[in-house]
Amino acid sequence: MWYAIISEDVDGSLSKRAGARDAHLARLRTLAADGRVLIAGPHPAVDMEDPGEAGFTGSLVVLNFPSLEAAKTWADADPYVEAGVYAKVTVKPFKPVLP
């Protein structure tokens, strides 16, 4: 089943993101190689694709896991969590409808 992992950054998270980005993306690339990533990306803090120093306010990833518990366990082990990037992480089932 698909699960949406919706994360909200702490204020001033840009440097923390930079320090953990490679490890964060490596985990996502492993799932993508298995066809388990529907979408993944950050929310820019300003209405621009590259927000520069404004940074990001959070992230959205939609991933395939065998259970909600497995999705939560994966989300809890995210390098961004360990680095203190996220203030809050919500994991919930997601049902793709379109396209």
JSON list of N, CA, C and O in Angstrom, two decimals, residues 14-43:
[
{"chain": "A", "resi": 14, "resn": "LEU", "atom": "N", "xyz": [17.76, 24.85, 6.79]},
{"chain": "A", "resi": 14, "resn": "LEU", "atom": "CA", "xyz": [18.54, 24.69, 5.57]},
{"chain": "A", "resi": 14, "resn": "LEU", "atom": "C", "xyz": [19.91, 24.05, 5.81]},
{"chain": "A", "resi": 14, "resn": "LEU", "atom": "O", "xyz": [20.30, 23.12, 5.10]},
{"chain": "A", "resi": 15, "resn": "SER", "atom": "N", "xyz": [20.65, 24.49, 6.80]},
{"chain": "A", "resi": 15, "resn": "SER", "atom": "CA", "xyz": [21.98, 23.92, 7.03]},
{"chain": "A", "resi": 15, "resn": "SER", "atom": "C", "xyz": [21.87, 22.48, 7.54]},
{"chain": "A", "resi": 15, "resn": "SER", "atom": "O", "xyz": [22.70, 21.63, 7.20]},
{"chain": "A", "resi": 16, "resn": "LYS", "atom": "N", "xyz": [20.85, 22.18, 8.33]},
{"chain": "A", "resi": 16, "resn": "LYS", "atom": "CA", "xyz": [20.65, 20.81, 8.80]},
{"chain": "A", "resi": 16, "resn": "LYS", "atom": "C", "xyz": [20.29, 19.90, 7.63]},
{"chain": "A", "resi": 16, "resn": "LYS", "atom": "O", "xyz": [20.77, 18.77, 7.55]},
{"chain": "A", "resi": 17, "resn": "ARG", "atom": "N", "xyz": [19.47, 20.41, 6.72]},
{"chain": "A", "resi": 17, "resn": "ARG", "atom": "CA", "xyz": [19.12, 19.65, 5.52]},
{"chain": "A", "resi": 17, "resn": "ARG", "atom": "C", "xyz": [20.37, 19.33, 4.71]},
{"chain": "A", "resi": 17, "resn": "ARG", "atom": "O", "xyz": [20.57, 18.21, 4.25]},
{"chain": "A", "resi": 18, "resn": "ALA", "atom": "N", "xyz": [21.20, 20.34, 4.51]},
{"chain": "A", "resi": 18, "resn": "ALA", "atom": "CA", "xyz": [22.41, 20.16, 3.69]},
{"chain": "A", "resi": 18, "resn": "ALA", "atom": "C", "xyz": [23.30, 19.07, 4.27]},
{"chain": "A", "resi": 18, "resn": "ALA", "atom": "O", "xyz": [23.86, 18.26, 3.52]},
{"chain": "A", "resi": 19, "resn": "GLY", "atom": "N", "xyz": [23.43, 19.01, 5.57]},
{"chain": "A", "resi": 19, "resn": "GLY", "atom": "CA", "xyz": [24.29, 18.03, 6.21]},
{"chain": "A", "resi": 19, "resn": "GLY", "atom": "C", "xyz": [23.81, 16.60, 6.09]},
{"chain": "A", "resi": 19, "resn": "GLY", "atom": "O", "xyz": [24.60, 15.66, 6.12]},
{"chain": "A", "resi": 20, "resn": "ALA", "atom": "N", "xyz": [22.50, 16.41, 5.97]},
{"chain": "A", "resi": 20, "resn": "ALA", "atom": "CA", "xyz": [21.93, 15.06, 5.93]},
{"chain": "A", "resi": 20, "resn": "ALA", "atom": "C", "xyz": [21.35, 14.69, 4.57]},
{"chain": "A", "resi": 20, "resn": "ALA", "atom": "O", "xyz": [20.85, 13.58, 4.40]},
{"chain": "A", "resi": 21, "resn": "ARG", "atom": "N", "xyz": [21.44, 15.59, 3.61]},
{"chain": "A", "resi": 21, "resn": "ARG", "atom": "CA", "xyz": [20.77, 15.38, 2.31]},
{"chain": "A", "resi": 21, "resn": "ARG", "atom": "C", "xyz": [21.24, 14.13, 1.58]},
{"chain": "A", "resi": 21, "resn": "ARG", "atom": "O", "xyz": [20.42, 13.36, 1.07]},
{"chain": "A", "resi": 22, "resn": "ASP", "atom": "N", "xyz": [22.53, 13.90, 1.50]},
{"chain": "A", "resi": 22, "resn": "ASP", "atom": "CA", "xyz": [23.02, 12.74, 0.76]},
{"chain": "A", "resi": 22, "resn": "ASP", "atom": "C", "xyz": [22.47, 11.43, 1.32]},
{"chain": "A", "resi": 22, "resn": "ASP", "atom": "O", "xyz": [22.03, 10.55, 0.58]},
{"chain": "A", "resi": 23, "resn": "ALA", "atom": "N", "xyz": [22.50, 11.30, 2.64]},
{"chain": "A", "resi": 23, "resn": "ALA", "atom": "CA", "xyz": [21.99, 10.08, 3.28]},
{"chain": "A", "resi": 23, "resn": "ALA", "atom": "C", "xyz": [20.47, 9.96, 3.10]},
{"chain": "A", "resi": 23, "resn": "ALA", "atom": "O", "xyz": [19.95, 8.86, 2.86]},
{"chain": "A", "resi": 24, "resn": "HIS", "atom": "N", "xyz": [19.78, 11.07, 3.19]},
{"chain": "A", "resi": 24, "resn": "HIS", "atom": "CA", "xyz": [18.32, 11.10, 3.00]},
{"chain": "A", "resi": 24, "resn": "HIS", "atom": "C", "xyz": [17.97, 10.62, 1.59]},
{"chain": "A", "resi": 24, "resn": "HIS", "atom": "O", "xyz": [17.10, 9.75, 1.40]},
{"chain": "A", "resi": 25, "resn": "LEU", "atom": "N", "xyz": [18.65, 11.18, 0.59]},
{"chain": "A", "resi": 25, "resn": "LEU", "atom": "CA", "xyz": [18.37, 10.81, -0.80]},
{"chain": "A", "resi": 25, "resn": "LEU", "atom": "C", "xyz": [18.78, 9.38, -1.12]},
{"chain": "A", "resi": 25, "resn": "LEU", "atom": "O", "xyz": [18.11, 8.70, -1.90]},
{"chain": "A", "resi": 26, "resn": "ALA", "atom": "N", "xyz": [19.84, 8.89, -0.50]},
{"chain": "A", "resi": 26, "resn": "ALA", "atom": "CA", "xyz": [20.28, 7.51, -0.73]},
{"chain": "A", "resi": 26, "resn": "ALA", "atom": "C", "xyz": [19.19, 6.52, -0.34]},
{"chain": "A", "resi": 26, "resn": "ALA", "atom": "O", "xyz": [18.95, 5.54, -1.05]},
{"chain": "A", "resi": 27, "resn": "ARG", "atom": "N", "xyz": [18.54, 6.77, 0.78]},
{"chain": "A", "resi": 27, "resn": "ARG", "atom": "CA", "xyz": [17.45, 5.88, 1.22]},
{"chain": "A", "resi": 27, "resn": "ARG", "atom": "C", "xyz": [16.30, 5.90, 0.23]},
{"chain": "A", "resi": 27, "resn": "ARG", "atom": "O", "xyz": [15.70, 4.88, -0.08]},
{"chain": "A", "resi": 28, "resn": "LEU", "atom": "N", "xyz": [15.97, 7.10, -0.27]},
{"chain": "A", "resi": 28, "resn": "LEU", "atom": "CA", "xyz": [14.88, 7.22, -1.24]},
{"chain": "A", "resi": 28, "resn": "LEU", "atom": "C", "xyz": [15.25, 6.55, -2.57]},
{"chain": "A", "resi": 28, "resn": "LEU", "atom": "O", "xyz": [14.41, 5.90, -3.20]},
{"chain": "A", "resi": 29, "resn": "ARG", "atom": "N", "xyz": [16.50, 6.69, -2.98]},
{"chain": "A", "resi": 29, "resn": "ARG", "atom": "CA", "xyz": [16.93, 6.07, -4.24]},
{"chain": "A", "resi": 29, "resn": "ARG", "atom": "C", "xyz": [16.85, 4.54, -4.16]},
{"chain": "A", "resi": 29, "resn": "ARG", "atom": "O", "xyz": [16.53, 3.88, -5.15]},
{"chain": "A", "resi": 30, "resn": "THR", "atom": "N", "xyz": [17.13, 3.99, -3.00]},
{"chain": "A", "resi": 30, "resn": "THR", "atom": "CA", "xyz": [17.01, 2.54, -2.82]},
{"chain": "A", "resi": 30, "resn": "THR", "atom": "C", "xyz": [15.57, 2.10, -3.04]},
{"chain": "A", "resi": 30, "resn": "THR", "atom": "O", "xyz": [15.31, 1.12, -3.73]},
{"chain": "A", "resi": 31, "resn": "LEU", "atom": "N", "xyz": [14.62, 2.83, -2.46]},
{"chain": "A", "resi": 31, "resn": "LEU", "atom": "CA", "xyz": [13.20, 2.49, -2.67]},
{"chain": "A", "resi": 31, "resn": "LEU", "atom": "C", "xyz": [12.78, 2.74, -4.11]},
{"chain": "A", "resi": 31, "resn": "LEU", "atom": "O", "xyz": [12.01, 1.97, -4.68]},
{"chain": "A", "resi": 32, "resn": "ALA", "atom": "N", "xyz": [13.28, 3.81, -4.72]},
{"chain": "A", "resi": 32, "resn": "ALA", "atom": "CA", "xyz": [12.93, 4.11, -6.11]},
{"chain": "A", "resi": 32, "resn": "ALA", "atom": "C", "xyz": [13.40, 3.00, -7.04]},
{"chain": "A", "resi": 32, "resn": "ALA", "atom": "O", "xyz": [12.68, 2.63, -7.98]},
{"chain": "A", "resi": 33, "resn": "ALA", "atom": "N", "xyz": [14.56, 2.44, -6.77]},
{"chain": "A", "resi": 33, "resn": "ALA", "atom": "CA", "xyz": [15.08, 1.34, -7.59]},
{"chain": "A", "resi": 33, "resn": "ALA", "atom": "C", "xyz": [14.17, 0.13, -7.54]},
{"chain": "A", "resi": 33, "resn": "ALA", "atom": "O", "xyz": [14.13, -0.68, -8.47]},
{"chain": "A", "resi": 34, "resn": "ASP", "atom": "N", "xyz": [13.41, 0.00, -6.45]},
{"chain": "A", "resi": 34, "resn": "ASP", "atom": "CA", "xyz": [12.47, -1.11, -6.29]},
{"chain": "A", "resi": 34, "resn": "ASP", "atom": "C", "xyz": [11.05, -0.73, -6.74]},
{"chain": "A", "resi": 34, "resn": "ASP", "atom": "O", "xyz": [10.11, -1.49, -6.49]},
{"chain": "A", "resi": 35, "resn": "GLY", "atom": "N", "xyz": [10.88, 0.47, -7.32]},
{"chain": "A", "resi": 35, "resn": "GLY", "atom": "CA", "xyz": [9.56, 0.90, -7.77]},
{"chain": "A", "resi": 35, "resn": "GLY", "atom": "C", "xyz": [8.62, 1.29, -6.65]},
{"chain": "A", "resi": 35, "resn": "GLY", "atom": "O", "xyz": [7.40, 1.24, -6.82]},
{"chain": "A", "resi": 36, "resn": "ARG", "atom": "N", "xyz": [9.19, 1.70, -5.52]},
{"chain": "A", "resi": 36, "resn": "ARG", "atom": "CA", "xyz": [8.36, 1.98, -4.34]},
{"chain": "A", "resi": 36, "resn": "ARG", "atom": "C", "xyz": [8.18, 3.46, -4.04]},
{"chain": "A", "resi": 36, "resn": "ARG", "atom": "O", "xyz": [7.68, 3.82, -2.98]},
{"chain": "A", "resi": 37, "resn": "VAL", "atom": "N", "xyz": [8.59, 4.35, -4.97]},
{"chain": "A", "resi": 37, "resn": "VAL", "atom": "CA", "xyz": [8.42, 5.80, -4.78]},
{"chain": "A", "resi": 37, "resn": "VAL", "atom": "C", "xyz": [7.43, 6.32, -5.81]},
{"chain": "A", "resi": 37, "resn": "VAL", "atom": "O", "xyz": [7.65, 6.19, -7.01]},
{"chain": "A", "resi": 38, "resn": "LEU", "atom": "N", "xyz": [6.34, 6.90, -5.34]},
{"chain": "A", "resi": 38, "resn": "LEU", "atom": "CA", "xyz": [5.37, 7.52, -6.24]},
{"chain": "A", "resi": 38, "resn": "LEU", "atom": "C", "xyz": [5.77, 8.96, -6.51]},
{"chain": "A", "resi": 38, "resn": "LEU", "atom": "O", "xyz": [5.73, 9.43, -7.65]},
{"chain": "A", "resi": 39, "resn": "ILE", "atom": "N", "xyz": [6.18, 9.67, -5.46]},
{"chain": "A", "resi": 39, "resn": "ILE", "atom": "CA", "xyz": [6.60, 11.07, -5.57]},
{"chain": "A", "resi": 39, "resn": "ILE", "atom": "C", "xyz": [7.42, 11.40, -4.32]},
{"chain": "A", "resi": 39, "resn": "ILE", "atom": "O", "xyz": [7.20, 10.82, -3.25]},
{"chain": "A", "resi": 40, "resn": "ALA", "atom": "N", "xyz": [8.37, 12.31, -4.48]},
{"chain": "A", "resi": 40, "resn": "ALA", "atom": "CA", "xyz": [9.17, 12.73, -3.33]},
{"chain": "A", "resi": 40, "resn": "ALA", "atom": "C", "xyz": [9.74, 14.11, -3.61]},
{"chain": "A", "resi": 40, "resn": "ALA", "atom": "O", "xyz": [10.23, 14.37, -4.70]},
{"chain": "A", "resi": 41, "resn": "GLY", "atom": "N", "xyz": [9.67, 14.98, -2.61]},
{"chain": "A", "resi": 41, "resn": "GLY", "atom": "CA", "xyz": [10.28, 16.29, -2.77]},
{"chain": "A", "resi": 41, "resn": "GLY", "atom": "C", "xyz": [9.95, 17.22, -1.62]},
{"chain": "A", "resi": 41, "resn": "GLY", "atom": "O", "xyz": [9.06, 16.95, -0.81]},
{"chain": "A", "resi": 42, "resn": "PRO", "atom": "N", "xyz": [10.69, 18.34, -1.56]},
{"chain": "A", "resi": 42, "resn": "PRO", "atom": "CA", "xyz": [10.50, 19.31, -0.49]},
{"chain": "A", "resi": 42, "resn": "PRO", "atom": "C", "xyz": [9.49, 20.39, -0.87]},
{"chain": "A", "resi": 42, "resn": "PRO", "atom": "O", "xyz": [9.16, 20.57, -2.04]},
{"chain": "A", "resi": 43, "resn": "HIS", "atom": "N", "xyz": [9.04, 21.12, 0.14]},
{"chain": "A", "resi": 43, "resn": "HIS", "atom": "CA", "xyz": [8.16, 22.27, -0.04]},
{"chain": "A", "resi": 43, "resn": "HIS", "atom": "C", "xyz": [9.01, 23.53, 0.10]},
{"chain": "A", "resi": 43, "resn": "HIS", "atom": "O", "xyz": [9.46, 23.86, 1.21]}
]
